[in-house]
Amino acid sequence: AHLRERLPKHVRVFAFDGEISDELDNKFTFNQALVKAGLSCPETGNMESLEDALEFFEGKPVEGKKFIVKPAVYDPKARTEILFLPISDQKRQLEYLKSRNASKKVPYVMQEVLEEPEYGSYAVFNKGVLTGFEFFESAASCLVYRQKRGKHYDQVMELNKGLGKAMNLTGQLTLDLMYNAAGDLVPIECNPRIHSAVCTLEGHEFLG
């Protein structure tokens, strides 16, 4: 995506440019794109310092909504210990937040905890228009995919249409989705690239 500007002008790249890819890949900036477009999304806070986290959790009741702290962009080196915050042990919570070592170079997000099961969607856009779509059960092994239909298929397709139109997208992306307290599927993150679940569209008359 970041190399497309170096290519000849007559070459059309069917993928997002570097700036859009980075915006979609970062969990916080992706979440803010959804907010700006008026689309459903989980409550998400940005964490680039310990102070960001302390401000975010200030006044949030222990018995209320829970949040998970995770890297804003995939980081295989990130610590995997997980706590659903806030917790009553304020000392443990503070030490946990400190141990993330969040910074502008290594940002984290604090995202509303959602309910399983997890689903995925794959979408193709051309100049803001959704031209291809699939909705499927998530598969941890990335080897088995099952198409899903019904009201959530329609809901997630409309979400993708809204995102594509709001950002005038041309390219391909995958969303990971889980249920919020209202029973709606909302996206927890975006992978701005093709997904192996495209195999479920094999043989479609409009797919090359």
mmCIF file of N, CA, C and O in Angstrom, residues 34 37 39-40 121 125 130 133 151-166 175:
data_model
loop_
_atom_site.group_PDB
_atom_site.id
_atom_site.type_symbol
_atom_site.label_atom_id
_atom_site.label_comp_id
_atom_site.label_asym_id
_atom_site.label_seq_id
_atom_site.Cartn_x
_atom_site.Cartn_y
_atom_site.Cartn_z
ATOM 1 N N LEU A 34 -15.556 4.638 12.357
ATOM 2 C CA LEU A 34 -16.919 4.153 12.527
ATOM 3 C C LEU A 34 -17.784 5.190 13.240
ATOM 4 O O LEU A 34 -18.930 5.442 12.858
ATOM 5 N N ALA A 37 -18.689 7.971 10.953
ATOM 6 C CA ALA A 37 -19.669 7.555 9.952
ATOM 7 C C ALA A 37 -21.030 7.249 10.572
ATOM 8 O O ALA A 37 -21.979 6.926 9.845
ATOM 9 N N LEU A 39 -21.719 4.696 12.599
ATOM 10 C CA LEU A 39 -21.933 3.250 12.572
ATOM 11 C C LEU A 39 -21.696 2.645 13.953
ATOM 12 O O LEU A 39 -20.905 3.161 14.742
ATOM 13 N N SER A 40 -22.367 1.538 14.229
ATOM 14 C CA SER A 40 -22.265 0.889 15.534
ATOM 15 C C SER A 40 -20.850 0.377 15.779
ATOM 16 O O SER A 40 -20.218 -0.204 14.887
ATOM 17 N N SER A 121 -16.309 -10.787 8.381
ATOM 18 C CA SER A 121 -16.865 -10.405 7.078
ATOM 19 C C SER A 121 -15.718 -9.999 6.167
ATOM 20 O O SER A 121 -14.716 -9.442 6.614
ATOM 21 N N PHE A 125 -14.529 -3.205 -2.241
ATOM 22 C CA PHE A 125 -15.097 -1.897 -2.543
ATOM 23 C C PHE A 125 -14.477 -1.313 -3.810
ATOM 24 O O PHE A 125 -13.303 -1.544 -4.104
ATOM 25 N N LEU A 130 -19.826 -0.957 -2.268
ATOM 26 C CA LEU A 130 -19.573 -2.362 -1.923
ATOM 27 C C LEU A 130 -19.891 -3.234 -3.131
ATOM 28 O O LEU A 130 -21.026 -3.273 -3.602
ATOM 29 N N PHE A 133 -19.129 -9.231 -1.047
ATOM 30 C CA PHE A 133 -19.324 -9.362 0.402
ATOM 31 C C PHE A 133 -19.503 -10.829 0.790
ATOM 32 O O PHE A 133 -20.140 -11.595 0.073
ATOM 33 N N LYS A 151 -30.449 -12.253 9.655
ATOM 34 C CA LYS A 151 -30.490 -10.818 9.935
ATOM 35 C C LYS A 151 -29.105 -10.227 10.153
ATOM 36 O O LYS A 151 -28.859 -9.068 9.800
ATOM 37 N N HIS A 152 -28.190 -11.020 10.740
ATOM 38 C CA HIS A 152 -26.855 -10.479 10.981
ATOM 39 C C HIS A 152 -26.072 -10.333 9.677
ATOM 40 O O HIS A 152 -25.231 -9.436 9.558
ATOM 41 N N TYR A 153 -26.337 -11.193 8.714
ATOM 42 C CA TYR A 153 -25.735 -11.034 7.390
ATOM 43 C C TYR A 153 -26.117 -9.668 6.829
ATOM 44 O O TYR A 153 -25.258 -8.902 6.374
ATOM 45 N N ASP A 154 -27.402 -9.361 6.881
ATOM 46 C CA ASP A 154 -27.879 -8.082 6.348
ATOM 47 C C ASP A 154 -27.328 -6.905 7.147
ATOM 48 O O ASP A 154 -26.934 -5.881 6.572
ATOM 49 N N GLN A 155 -27.283 -7.048 8.468
ATOM 50 C CA GLN A 155 -26.788 -5.977 9.331
ATOM 51 C C GLN A 155 -25.323 -5.661 9.036
ATOM 52 O O GLN A 155 -24.930 -4.495 8.892
ATOM 53 N N VAL A 156 -24.513 -6.707 8.933
ATOM 54 C CA VAL A 156 -23.078 -6.503 8.716
ATOM 55 C C VAL A 156 -22.817 -6.004 7.290
ATOM 56 O O VAL A 156 -21.907 -5.202 7.061
ATOM 57 N N MET A 157 -23.607 -6.441 6.333
ATOM 58 C CA MET A 157 -23.452 -5.927 4.972
ATOM 59 C C MET A 157 -23.759 -4.429 4.931
ATOM 60 O O MET A 157 -23.041 -3.666 4.273
ATOM 61 N N GLU A 158 -24.804 -4.000 5.635
ATOM 62 C CA GLU A 158 -25.132 -2.578 5.678
ATOM 63 C C GLU A 158 -24.023 -1.783 6.361
ATOM 64 O O GLU A 158 -23.719 -0.651 5.964
ATOM 65 N N LEU A 159 -23.424 -2.373 7.390
ATOM 66 C CA LEU A 159 -22.305 -1.715 8.065
ATOM 67 C C LEU A 159 -21.150 -1.506 7.095
ATOM 68 O O LEU A 159 -20.543 -0.429 7.036
ATOM 69 N N ASN A 160 -20.836 -2.542 6.319
ATOM 70 C CA ASN A 160 -19.755 -2.426 5.336
ATOM 71 C C ASN A 160 -20.092 -1.385 4.265
ATOM 72 O O ASN A 160 -19.227 -0.615 3.851
ATOM 73 N N LYS A 161 -21.347 -1.369 3.828
ATOM 74 C CA LYS A 161 -21.757 -0.359 2.847
ATOM 75 C C LYS A 161 -21.541 1.048 3.398
ATOM 76 O O LYS A 161 -21.040 1.934 2.699
ATOM 77 N N GLY A 162 -21.925 1.244 4.660
ATOM 78 C CA GLY A 162 -21.776 2.557 5.277
ATOM 79 C C GLY A 162 -20.327 2.969 5.422
ATOM 80 O O GLY A 162 -19.967 4.131 5.189
ATOM 81 N N LEU A 163 -19.459 2.014 5.793
ATOM 82 C CA LEU A 163 -18.041 2.309 5.942
ATOM 83 C C LEU A 163 -17.412 2.649 4.595
ATOM 84 O O LEU A 163 -16.655 3.619 4.470
ATOM 85 N N GLY A 164 -17.738 1.852 3.561
ATOM 86 C CA GLY A 164 -17.189 2.102 2.231
ATOM 87 C C GLY A 164 -17.586 3.459 1.696
ATOM 88 O O GLY A 164 -16.761 4.185 1.128
ATOM 89 N N LYS A 165 -18.842 3.828 1.887
ATOM 90 C CA LYS A 165 -19.336 5.119 1.403
ATOM 91 C C LYS A 165 -18.700 6.275 2.164
ATOM 92 O O LYS A 165 -18.269 7.270 1.570
ATOM 93 N N ALA A 166 -18.622 6.141 3.496
ATOM 94 C CA ALA A 166 -18.083 7.219 4.325
ATOM 95 C C ALA A 166 -16.617 7.500 4.028
ATOM 96 O O ALA A 166 -16.177 8.659 4.063
ATOM 97 N N LEU A 175 -13.437 -7.657 8.516
ATOM 98 C CA LEU A 175 -13.806 -7.200 9.850
ATOM 99 C C LEU A 175 -13.974 -8.392 10.781
ATOM 100 O O LEU A 175 -14.501 -9.430 10.380
#
